[in-house]
mmCIF file of C-alpha atoms in Angstrom:
data_model
loop_
_atom_site.group_PDB
_atom_site.id
_atom_site.type_symbol
_atom_site.label_atom_id
_atom_site.label_comp_id
_atom_site.label_asym_id
_atom_site.label_seq_id
_atom_site.Cartn_x
_atom_site.Cartn_y
_atom_site.Cartn_z
ATOM 1 C CA UNK Y 25 -0.039 0.008 -0.071
ATOM 2 C CA UNK Y 26 2.827 2.488 0.812
ATOM 3 C CA UNK Y 27 4.587 1.712 -2.607
ATOM 4 C CA UNK Y 28 1.431 2.258 -4.070
ATOM 5 C CA UNK Y 29 0.642 5.349 -2.386
ATOM 6 C CA UNK Y 30 4.217 6.942 -3.250
ATOM 7 C CA UNK Y 31 3.940 5.859 -7.074
ATOM 8 C CA UNK Y 32 0.653 8.037 -7.292
ATOM 9 C CA UNK Y 33 2.334 11.203 -5.673
ATOM 10 C CA UNK Y 34 2.959 13.313 -8.718
ATOM 11 C CA UNK Y 35 4.790 15.694 -8.834
ATOM 12 C CA UNK Y 36 7.107 14.224 -6.065
ATOM 13 C CA UNK Y 37 6.760 16.446 -2.906
ATOM 14 C CA UNK Y 38 10.596 17.406 -2.993
ATOM 15 C CA UNK Y 39 10.207 18.770 -6.671
ATOM 16 C CA UNK Y 40 6.826 20.528 -5.745
ATOM 17 C CA UNK Y 41 8.340 22.330 -2.502
ATOM 18 C CA UNK Y 42 11.244 23.639 -4.325
ATOM 19 C CA UNK Y 43 8.920 24.756 -7.397
ATOM 20 C CA UNK Y 44 6.898 26.760 -5.110
ATOM 21 C CA UNK Y 45 9.655 27.855 -2.905
ATOM 22 C CA UNK Y 46 9.929 31.344 -4.372
ATOM 23 C CA UNK Y 47 6.374 32.093 -3.334
ATOM 24 C CA UNK Y 48 7.002 31.427 0.306
ATOM 25 C CA UNK Y 49 9.985 33.691 0.209
ATOM 26 C CA UNK Y 50 8.070 36.223 -1.192
ATOM 27 C CA UNK Y 51 5.386 36.029 1.727
ATOM 28 C CA UNK Y 52 8.093 36.338 4.191
ATOM 29 C CA UNK Y 53 9.646 39.256 2.463
ATOM 30 C CA UNK Y 54 6.396 41.115 2.112
ATOM 31 C CA UNK Y 55 5.430 40.469 5.832
ATOM 32 C CA UNK Y 56 8.805 41.569 6.906
ATOM 33 C CA UNK Y 57 9.175 44.633 4.878
ATOM 34 C CA UNK Y 58 5.619 45.624 5.941
ATOM 35 C CA UNK Y 59 6.525 45.252 9.604
ATOM 36 C CA UNK Y 60 3.841 43.039 10.353
ATOM 37 C CA UNK Y 61 5.579 41.196 13.185
ATOM 38 C CA UNK Y 62 6.590 44.416 14.703
ATOM 39 C CA UNK Y 63 2.920 45.682 14.522
ATOM 40 C CA UNK Y 64 1.462 42.152 15.973
ATOM 41 C CA UNK Y 65 3.912 42.550 18.870
ATOM 42 C CA UNK Y 66 2.461 46.079 19.909
ATOM 43 C CA UNK Y 67 -1.191 44.528 19.736
ATOM 44 C CA UNK Y 68 -0.640 41.329 21.683
ATOM 45 C CA UNK Y 69 -4.190 40.485 21.674
ATOM 46 C CA UNK Y 70 -4.094 40.301 17.866
ATOM 47 C CA UNK Y 71 -5.628 42.254 15.173
ATOM 48 C CA UNK Y 72 -8.204 41.666 12.282
ATOM 49 C CA UNK Y 73 -7.284 41.919 8.630
ATOM 50 C CA UNK Y 74 -9.204 45.158 8.576
ATOM 51 C CA UNK Y 75 -7.240 46.703 11.272
ATOM 52 C CA UNK Y 76 -3.795 45.622 9.780
ATOM 53 C CA UNK Y 77 -5.140 46.853 6.063
ATOM 54 C CA UNK Y 78 -6.123 50.430 7.777
ATOM 55 C CA UNK Y 79 -2.981 50.628 9.624
ATOM 56 C CA UNK Y 80 -0.693 49.950 6.730
ATOM 57 C CA UNK Y 81 -2.997 51.665 3.992
ATOM 58 C CA UNK Y 82 -3.352 48.351 2.180
ATOM 59 C CA UNK Y 83 -6.177 46.682 -0.018
ATOM 60 C CA UNK Y 84 -8.154 44.516 2.389
ATOM 61 C CA UNK Y 85 -8.786 41.682 0.170
ATOM 62 C CA UNK Y 86 -5.187 41.293 -0.844
ATOM 63 C CA UNK Y 87 -4.327 41.777 2.851
ATOM 64 C CA UNK Y 88 -6.500 38.875 4.071
ATOM 65 C CA UNK Y 89 -5.137 36.559 1.601
ATOM 66 C CA UNK Y 90 -1.516 37.409 2.244
ATOM 67 C CA UNK Y 91 -2.211 37.025 6.275
ATOM 68 C CA UNK Y 92 -3.904 33.371 5.526
ATOM 69 C CA UNK Y 93 -0.982 32.476 3.439
ATOM 70 C CA UNK Y 94 1.376 33.469 5.953
ATOM 71 C CA UNK Y 95 -0.892 31.446 8.546
ATOM 72 C CA UNK Y 96 -0.405 28.530 6.207
ATOM 73 C CA UNK Y 97 3.119 28.910 6.417
ATOM 74 C CA UNK Y 98 3.160 29.188 10.278
ATOM 75 C CA UNK Y 99 4.590 32.541 10.111
ATOM 76 C CA UNK Y 100 1.581 33.873 12.009
ATOM 77 C CA UNK Y 101 -1.431 32.566 14.137
ATOM 78 C CA UNK Y 102 -4.977 32.881 13.018
ATOM 79 C CA UNK Y 103 -7.814 32.659 15.824
ATOM 80 C CA UNK Y 104 -11.485 33.622 15.995
ATOM 81 C CA UNK Y 105 -13.470 35.956 18.302
ATOM 82 C CA UNK Y 106 -16.467 33.591 18.387
ATOM 83 C CA UNK Y 107 -17.543 30.089 17.325
ATOM 84 C CA UNK Y 108 -19.254 31.471 14.263
ATOM 85 C CA UNK Y 109 -15.852 32.202 13.001
ATOM 86 C CA UNK Y 110 -16.638 35.236 11.425
ATOM 87 C CA UNK Y 111 -13.881 37.376 12.735
ATOM 88 C CA UNK Y 112 -10.313 36.416 12.207
ATOM 89 C CA UNK Y 113 -7.635 37.503 14.831
ATOM 90 C CA UNK Y 114 -4.092 37.351 13.788
ATOM 91 C CA UNK Y 115 -1.210 37.260 16.029
ATOM 92 C CA UNK Y 116 2.522 36.395 16.484
ATOM 93 C CA UNK Y 117 4.029 33.022 17.070
ATOM 94 C CA UNK Y 118 6.576 34.124 19.897
ATOM 95 C CA UNK Y 119 9.393 32.114 18.466
ATOM 96 C CA UNK Y 120 8.887 33.220 14.972
ATOM 97 C CA UNK Y 121 8.557 36.949 15.853
ATOM 98 C CA UNK Y 122 11.709 36.694 17.900
ATOM 99 C CA UNK Y 123 13.773 36.723 14.528
ATOM 100 C CA UNK Y 124 11.249 38.722 12.475
ATOM 101 C CA UNK Y 125 10.756 41.876 14.383
ATOM 102 C CA UNK Y 126 13.191 44.505 14.067
ATOM 103 C CA UNK Y 127 13.517 45.405 17.539
ATOM 104 C CA UNK Y 128 14.769 42.150 18.750
ATOM 105 C CA UNK Y 129 18.377 41.474 19.153
ATOM 106 C CA UNK Y 130 19.997 39.054 16.481
ATOM 107 C CA UNK Y 131 16.714 39.510 14.212
ATOM 108 C CA UNK Y 132 16.698 38.447 10.350
ATOM 109 C CA UNK Y 133 15.018 41.679 9.124
ATOM 110 C CA UNK Y 134 18.014 43.421 7.307
ATOM 111 C CA UNK Y 135 19.062 39.774 5.800
ATOM 112 C CA UNK Y 136 15.574 39.290 4.552
ATOM 113 C CA UNK Y 137 15.522 42.879 3.198
ATOM 114 C CA UNK Y 138 18.890 42.321 1.545
ATOM 115 C CA UNK Y 139 17.606 38.879 -0.002
ATOM 116 C CA UNK Y 140 14.270 40.510 -1.045
ATOM 117 C CA UNK Y 141 15.851 43.689 -2.782
ATOM 118 C CA UNK Y 142 19.229 42.285 -4.098
ATOM 119 C CA UNK Y 143 19.438 38.730 -4.182
ATOM 120 C CA UNK Y 144 16.008 37.795 -5.367
ATOM 121 C CA UNK Y 145 16.323 40.232 -8.477
ATOM 122 C CA UNK Y 146 19.599 38.939 -9.304
ATOM 123 C CA UNK Y 147 18.427 35.059 -9.009
ATOM 124 C CA UNK Y 148 15.727 35.892 -11.658
ATOM 125 C CA UNK Y 149 18.765 36.439 -14.160
ATOM 126 C CA UNK Y 150 20.766 33.263 -13.158
ATOM 127 C CA UNK Y 151 20.540 31.794 -16.361
ATOM 128 C CA UNK Y 152 22.640 34.567 -17.988
ATOM 129 C CA UNK Y 153 25.225 34.191 -15.322
ATOM 130 C CA UNK Y 154 25.345 30.639 -15.977
ATOM 131 C CA UNK Y 155 25.685 31.257 -19.555
ATOM 132 C CA UNK Y 156 28.849 33.811 -19.267
ATOM 133 C CA UNK Y 157 30.138 32.777 -15.768
ATOM 134 C CA UNK Y 158 29.652 36.722 -15.032
ATOM 135 C CA UNK Y 159 27.398 38.461 -13.150
ATOM 136 C CA UNK Y 160 27.489 41.721 -15.028
ATOM 137 C CA UNK Y 161 24.468 41.173 -17.211
ATOM 138 C CA UNK Y 162 22.284 39.865 -14.412
ATOM 139 C CA UNK Y 163 23.323 43.218 -12.407
ATOM 140 C CA UNK Y 164 22.303 45.178 -15.765
ATOM 141 C CA UNK Y 165 19.047 43.376 -16.399
ATOM 142 C CA UNK Y 166 18.020 43.583 -12.621
ATOM 143 C CA UNK Y 167 19.173 46.969 -11.721
ATOM 144 C CA UNK Y 168 20.096 48.816 -14.915
ATOM 145 C CA UNK Y 169 23.634 48.794 -13.438
ATOM 146 C CA UNK Y 170 27.100 48.119 -15.346
ATOM 147 C CA UNK Y 171 28.263 46.001 -12.267
ATOM 148 C CA UNK Y 172 32.111 45.549 -12.069
ATOM 149 C CA UNK Y 173 34.217 45.032 -8.963
ATOM 150 C CA UNK Y 174 34.876 48.689 -8.894
ATOM 151 C CA UNK Y 175 31.289 49.818 -9.416
ATOM 152 C CA UNK Y 176 30.400 47.451 -6.469
ATOM 153 C CA UNK Y 177 32.518 49.130 -4.173
ATOM 154 C CA UNK Y 178 31.373 52.478 -5.480
ATOM 155 C CA UNK Y 179 27.871 51.549 -4.480
ATOM 156 C CA UNK Y 180 28.840 50.388 -1.131
ATOM 157 C CA UNK Y 181 30.859 53.570 -0.591
ATOM 158 C CA UNK Y 182 28.156 56.179 -2.016
ATOM 159 C CA UNK Y 183 24.507 54.472 -1.174
ATOM 160 C CA UNK Y 184 24.693 54.968 2.636
ATOM 161 C CA UNK Y 185 21.242 53.225 2.828
ATOM 162 C CA UNK Y 186 22.481 50.261 0.872
ATOM 163 C CA UNK Y 187 25.684 50.214 2.918
ATOM 164 C CA UNK Y 188 23.692 50.294 6.367
ATOM 165 C CA UNK Y 189 21.334 47.638 5.341
ATOM 166 C CA UNK Y 190 24.320 45.584 4.071
ATOM 167 C CA UNK Y 191 26.360 46.006 7.113
ATOM 168 C CA UNK Y 192 23.341 45.009 9.378
ATOM 169 C CA UNK Y 193 22.813 41.693 7.268
ATOM 170 C CA UNK Y 194 26.338 40.874 7.816
ATOM 171 C CA UNK Y 195 26.308 41.857 11.512
ATOM 172 C CA UNK Y 196 23.453 39.493 12.104
ATOM 173 C CA UNK Y 197 25.204 36.685 10.205
ATOM 174 C CA UNK Y 198 28.566 37.378 11.973
ATOM 175 C CA UNK Y 199 26.844 37.646 15.677
ATOM 176 C CA UNK Y 200 26.030 33.820 15.276
ATOM 177 C CA UNK Y 201 29.389 32.792 14.465
ATOM 178 C CA UNK Y 202 31.701 35.320 15.961
ATOM 179 C CA UNK Y 203 32.038 33.901 19.479
ATOM 180 C CA UNK Y 204 32.920 30.339 18.270
ATOM 181 C CA UNK Y 205 35.688 31.587 15.711
ATOM 182 C CA UNK Y 206 36.929 33.553 18.643
ATOM 183 C CA UNK Y 207 37.423 30.172 20.596
ATOM 184 C CA UNK Y 208 38.537 27.876 17.804
ATOM 185 C CA UNK Y 209 42.193 28.401 18.418
ATOM 186 C CA UNK Y 210 44.643 29.590 21.036
ATOM 187 C CA UNK Y 211 45.197 32.900 19.991
ATOM 188 C CA UNK Y 212 46.745 34.432 23.057
ATOM 189 C CA UNK Y 213 50.302 34.645 21.567
ATOM 190 C CA UNK Y 214 48.975 37.332 19.132
ATOM 191 C CA UNK Y 215 49.003 40.933 20.802
ATOM 192 C CA UNK Y 216 47.950 42.873 17.866
ATOM 193 C CA UNK Y 217 44.691 41.442 16.048
ATOM 194 C CA UNK Y 218 43.610 43.265 12.882
ATOM 195 C CA UNK Y 219 40.059 42.038 11.370
ATOM 196 C CA UNK Y 220 40.301 43.099 7.462
ATOM 197 C CA UNK Y 221 36.891 43.957 6.084
ATOM 198 C CA UNK Y 222 35.628 43.535 9.913
ATOM 199 C CA UNK Y 223 32.352 45.468 8.961
ATOM 200 C CA UNK Y 224 30.460 46.159 12.350
ATOM 201 C CA UNK Y 225 33.156 44.517 14.423
ATOM 202 C CA UNK Y 226 31.206 41.621 15.588
ATOM 203 C CA UNK Y 227 34.145 39.276 15.113
ATOM 204 C CA UNK Y 228 36.631 42.010 16.681
ATOM 205 C CA UNK Y 229 34.437 42.562 19.655
ATOM 206 C CA UNK Y 230 34.460 38.678 20.070
ATOM 207 C CA UNK Y 231 38.033 38.504 20.044
ATOM 208 C CA UNK Y 232 38.630 41.477 22.492
ATOM 209 C CA UNK Y 233 36.397 39.775 24.672
ATOM 210 C CA UNK Y 234 38.166 36.251 24.431
ATOM 211 C CA UNK Y 235 41.548 37.890 24.643
ATOM 212 C CA UNK Y 236 41.230 41.181 26.687
ATOM 213 C CA UNK Y 237 45.019 41.724 26.548
ATOM 214 C CA UNK Y 238 45.192 42.055 22.958
ATOM 215 C CA UNK Y 239 44.890 45.146 20.705
ATOM 216 C CA UNK Y 240 42.186 44.709 18.305
ATOM 217 C CA UNK Y 241 41.452 46.872 15.110
ATOM 218 C CA UNK Y 242 38.948 46.759 12.467
ATOM 219 C CA UNK Y 243 40.084 47.797 8.846
ATOM 220 C CA UNK Y 244 37.257 48.391 6.328
ATOM 221 C CA UNK Y 245 35.897 51.223 4.015
ATOM 222 C CA UNK Y 246 34.994 54.482 5.507
ATOM 223 C CA UNK Y 247 31.552 54.138 4.899
ATOM 224 C CA UNK Y 248 31.293 50.637 6.639
ATOM 225 C CA UNK Y 249 33.207 52.291 9.461
ATOM 226 C CA UNK Y 250 30.796 55.044 9.939
ATOM 227 C CA UNK Y 251 27.812 52.777 9.820
ATOM 228 C CA UNK Y 252 29.522 50.483 12.164
ATOM 229 C CA UNK Y 253 28.817 53.075 14.739
ATOM 230 C CA UNK Y 254 25.338 52.513 14.827
ATOM 231 C CA UNK Y 255 25.782 48.717 15.444
ATOM 232 C CA UNK Y 256 27.970 48.810 18.780
ATOM 233 C CA UNK Y 257 27.576 46.979 21.813
ATOM 234 C CA UNK Y 258 27.663 49.192 25.259
ATOM 235 C CA UNK Y 259 30.529 51.752 26.051
ATOM 236 C CA UNK Y 260 32.808 49.235 27.631
ATOM 237 C CA UNK Y 261 32.760 46.902 25.006
ATOM 238 C CA UNK Y 262 33.309 49.667 22.149
ATOM 239 C CA UNK Y 263 36.480 50.916 24.011
ATOM 240 C CA UNK Y 264 38.110 47.506 23.381
ATOM 241 C CA UNK Y 265 38.093 48.013 19.536
ATOM 242 C CA UNK Y 266 39.552 50.397 17.112
ATOM 243 C CA UNK Y 267 38.251 51.244 13.769
ATOM 244 C CA UNK Y 268 40.442 52.237 11.010
ATOM 245 C CA UNK Y 269 39.117 53.468 7.595
ATOM 246 C CA UNK Y 270 40.834 52.153 4.559
ATOM 247 C CA UNK Y 271 40.584 49.817 1.421
ATOM 248 C CA UNK Y 272 42.389 46.570 1.820
ATOM 249 C CA UNK Y 273 43.495 46.727 -1.871
ATOM 250 C CA UNK Y 274 44.937 49.794 -1.889
ATOM 251 C CA UNK Y 275 46.127 51.032 1.510
ATOM 252 C CA UNK Y 276 48.672 49.303 3.882
ATOM 253 C CA UNK Y 277 47.237 47.005 6.491
ATOM 254 C CA UNK Y 278 47.428 48.540 10.208
ATOM 255 C CA UNK Y 279 50.436 46.564 11.769
ATOM 256 C CA UNK Y 280 49.411 43.162 13.434
ATOM 257 C CA UNK Y 281 50.591 39.717 14.406
ATOM 258 C CA UNK Y 282 47.374 38.154 13.248
ATOM 259 C CA UNK Y 283 45.148 39.144 10.550
ATOM 260 C CA UNK Y 284 41.656 37.885 10.036
ATOM 261 C CA UNK Y 285 39.288 37.420 7.198
ATOM 262 C CA UNK Y 286 35.586 36.516 8.025
ATOM 263 C CA UNK Y 287 33.213 35.886 5.365
ATOM 264 C CA UNK Y 288 35.513 38.147 2.973
ATOM 265 C CA UNK Y 289 37.581 35.716 0.601
ATOM 266 C CA UNK Y 290 34.702 34.035 -0.585
ATOM 267 C CA UNK Y 291 33.470 37.306 -2.033
ATOM 268 C CA UNK Y 292 36.249 37.712 -4.445
ATOM 269 C CA UNK Y 293 37.495 36.466 -7.713
ATOM 270 C CA UNK Y 294 40.635 34.362 -7.277
ATOM 271 C CA UNK Y 295 42.782 37.170 -8.464
ATOM 272 C CA UNK Y 296 41.853 39.326 -5.802
ATOM 273 C CA UNK Y 297 42.014 36.564 -3.343
ATOM 274 C CA UNK Y 298 45.611 36.008 -4.333
ATOM 275 C CA UNK Y 299 46.216 39.742 -4.014
ATOM 276 C CA UNK Y 300 44.967 39.725 -0.398
ATOM 277 C CA UNK Y 301 46.886 36.753 0.937
ATOM 278 C CA UNK Y 302 50.133 37.800 -0.820
ATOM 279 C CA UNK Y 303 49.587 41.156 0.838
ATOM 280 C CA UNK Y 304 48.722 39.618 4.218
ATOM 281 C CA UNK Y 305 51.847 37.221 3.914
ATOM 282 C CA UNK Y 306 54.216 40.394 3.033
ATOM 283 C CA UNK Y 307 52.580 42.395 6.037
ATOM 284 C CA UNK Y 308 53.338 39.719 8.740
ATOM 285 C CA UNK Y 309 56.380 39.184 10.389
ATOM 286 C CA UNK Y 310 57.738 35.565 11.044
ATOM 287 C CA UNK Y 311 55.476 33.602 13.395
ATOM 288 C CA UNK Y 312 52.447 35.935 12.453
ATOM 289 C CA UNK Y 313 49.288 34.040 11.239
ATOM 290 C CA UNK Y 314 46.354 34.665 9.386
ATOM 291 C CA UNK Y 315 42.901 33.466 10.610
ATOM 292 C CA UNK Y 316 40.010 32.657 7.782
ATOM 293 C CA UNK Y 317 36.257 32.160 8.822
ATOM 294 C CA UNK Y 318 34.301 30.744 5.741
ATOM 295 C CA UNK Y 319 31.838 28.194 5.039
ATOM 296 C CA UNK Y 320 33.498 25.207 3.720
ATOM 297 C CA UNK Y 321 32.189 22.241 1.113
ATOM 298 C CA UNK Y 322 32.977 18.752 1.584
ATOM 299 C CA UNK Y 323 35.825 17.224 -0.562
ATOM 300 C CA UNK Y 324 33.404 16.049 -3.095
ATOM 301 C CA UNK Y 325 31.355 19.342 -3.376
ATOM 302 C CA UNK Y 326 28.214 17.441 -2.485
ATOM 303 C CA UNK Y 327 27.215 19.159 0.608
ATOM 304 C CA UNK Y 328 26.361 20.987 2.951
ATOM 305 C CA UNK Y 329 23.275 22.163 1.176
ATOM 306 C CA UNK Y 330 23.598 25.674 2.615
ATOM 307 C CA UNK Y 331 27.582 25.969 1.455
ATOM 308 C CA UNK Y 332 26.432 24.668 -1.977
ATOM 309 C CA UNK Y 333 23.789 27.516 -1.994
ATOM 310 C CA UNK Y 334 26.054 29.936 -0.957
ATOM 311 C CA UNK Y 335 28.705 29.072 -3.857
ATOM 312 C CA UNK Y 336 25.847 29.850 -6.272
ATOM 313 C CA UNK Y 337 24.952 33.063 -4.238
ATOM 314 C CA UNK Y 338 28.479 34.320 -4.281
ATOM 315 C CA UNK Y 339 28.696 33.579 -8.262
ATOM 316 C CA UNK Y 340 25.648 35.945 -8.965
ATOM 317 C CA UNK Y 341 25.880 38.307 -6.172
ATOM 318 C CA UNK Y 342 29.628 38.885 -5.784
ATOM 319 C CA UNK Y 343 32.370 37.354 -7.964
ATOM 320 C CA UNK Y 344 33.481 34.824 -5.627
ATOM 321 C CA UNK Y 345 33.012 31.189 -4.479
ATOM 322 C CA UNK Y 346 32.833 28.847 -1.577
ATOM 323 C CA UNK Y 347 35.890 26.298 -1.399
ATOM 324 C CA UNK Y 348 36.790 22.821 0.163
ATOM 325 C CA UNK Y 349 39.355 22.459 3.056
ATOM 326 C CA UNK Y 350 41.846 21.145 0.830
ATOM 327 C CA UNK Y 351 41.567 24.116 -1.613
ATOM 328 C CA UNK Y 352 42.072 26.595 1.428
ATOM 329 C CA UNK Y 353 44.950 24.871 2.454
ATOM 330 C CA UNK Y 354 46.408 24.824 -1.063
ATOM 331 C CA UNK Y 355 45.455 28.398 -1.511
ATOM 332 C CA UNK Y 356 47.355 29.574 1.652
ATOM 333 C CA UNK Y 357 50.581 27.190 1.225
ATOM 334 C CA UNK Y 358 50.813 28.858 -2.445
ATOM 335 C CA UNK Y 359 51.387 32.120 -0.542
ATOM 336 C CA UNK Y 360 54.132 30.704 1.906
ATOM 337 C CA UNK Y 361 51.975 30.052 4.776
ATOM 338 C CA UNK Y 362 52.493 26.639 6.794
ATOM 339 C CA UNK Y 363 50.962 24.801 9.530
ATOM 340 C CA UNK Y 364 47.305 25.074 8.261
ATOM 341 C CA UNK Y 365 44.709 23.906 10.586
ATOM 342 C CA UNK Y 366 40.996 23.849 10.073
ATOM 343 C CA UNK Y 367 38.120 23.504 12.783
ATOM 344 C CA UNK Y 368 34.337 23.254 12.695
ATOM 345 C CA UNK Y 369 32.909 26.399 14.456
ATOM 346 C CA UNK Y 370 30.561 25.005 17.284
ATOM 347 C CA UNK Y 371 27.157 25.978 16.718
ATOM 348 C CA UNK Y 372 26.702 26.587 13.132
ATOM 349 C CA UNK Y 373 26.766 24.110 10.424
ATOM 350 C CA UNK Y 374 29.500 24.079 7.746
ATOM 351 C CA UNK Y 375 31.242 27.290 9.250
ATOM 352 C CA UNK Y 376 34.910 26.661 9.708
ATOM 353 C CA UNK Y 377 37.745 28.655 11.151
ATOM 354 C CA UNK Y 378 41.333 28.175 9.385
ATOM 355 C CA UNK Y 379 44.802 29.235 10.607
ATOM 356 C CA UNK Y 380 48.117 29.229 9.032
ATOM 357 C CA UNK Y 381 51.220 30.788 9.925
ATOM 358 C CA UNK Y 382 54.103 32.630 8.473
ATOM 359 C CA UNK Y 383 57.306 30.688 8.898
#
């Protein structure tokens, strides 16, 4: 009976789930950008579709439909005032709202907005990227923008709204992994640590907390340094980390015995990665080290699924790639680094910390 039931399922549930996945994403994007979860948090007894539509100035019928779909996806709850079930009341699931309310710590709001406004439009032009191996046409089709490495950096530097959203997005990702990265190896021998492209300072603050005697510096673009001041811990923690503005391709690195790259190398094409690692090696004294924190694919490149997804995302959104542990080891050895080690970062699937030293 089981085999007969399975044979009648068409299309296979896996295919159907992937096929409709973009519709689920859109429901999440829209309800998040409408700040629905923040609104329902204020009205803890719930709200009707009419109240929500009026508050947000939306069409009532369309509002009711998207609310019902969000209910089906288990993003929000739907209850009724009476047994007649004529008046529906919508409210939050606490565990879901915890990550979808902008007021909550470590929320996903900026990540979702970034996915909605940048990643989703680019993915609509994935075919052009696969045909050419370049994302320039995807950017042109999606945003009317002739995107190169230089114009991407220009966008980041000049568009403060984009810069702030992107930095918040990266901060949310980094805040999950930074404590684990800071604990991955014994870094106590290094008195000066510099996080290259450190953005909001998430890893830097974790390192400063783990190694209070070390001097920790974040080196990033001026716009990122400016935006990072909005995303800071309390005053005591803030004093432990210094921010220095600069371009790690063009400017000299601040002096350090340990340089760190967290979610940086996977952004860039191979020639830029070689440029950064060569510059890092030359900037270090003997005994210095580089610490890299990235998602890592297994050696057959069949998983983990999240890392395979990021490998495509880096191709279409940036110009980089994800790598295997062996690929990272060979990459570092090519630039003269030795004593390579790679460790899984506790608490986050497929994220690894890698360290190598200058002899």
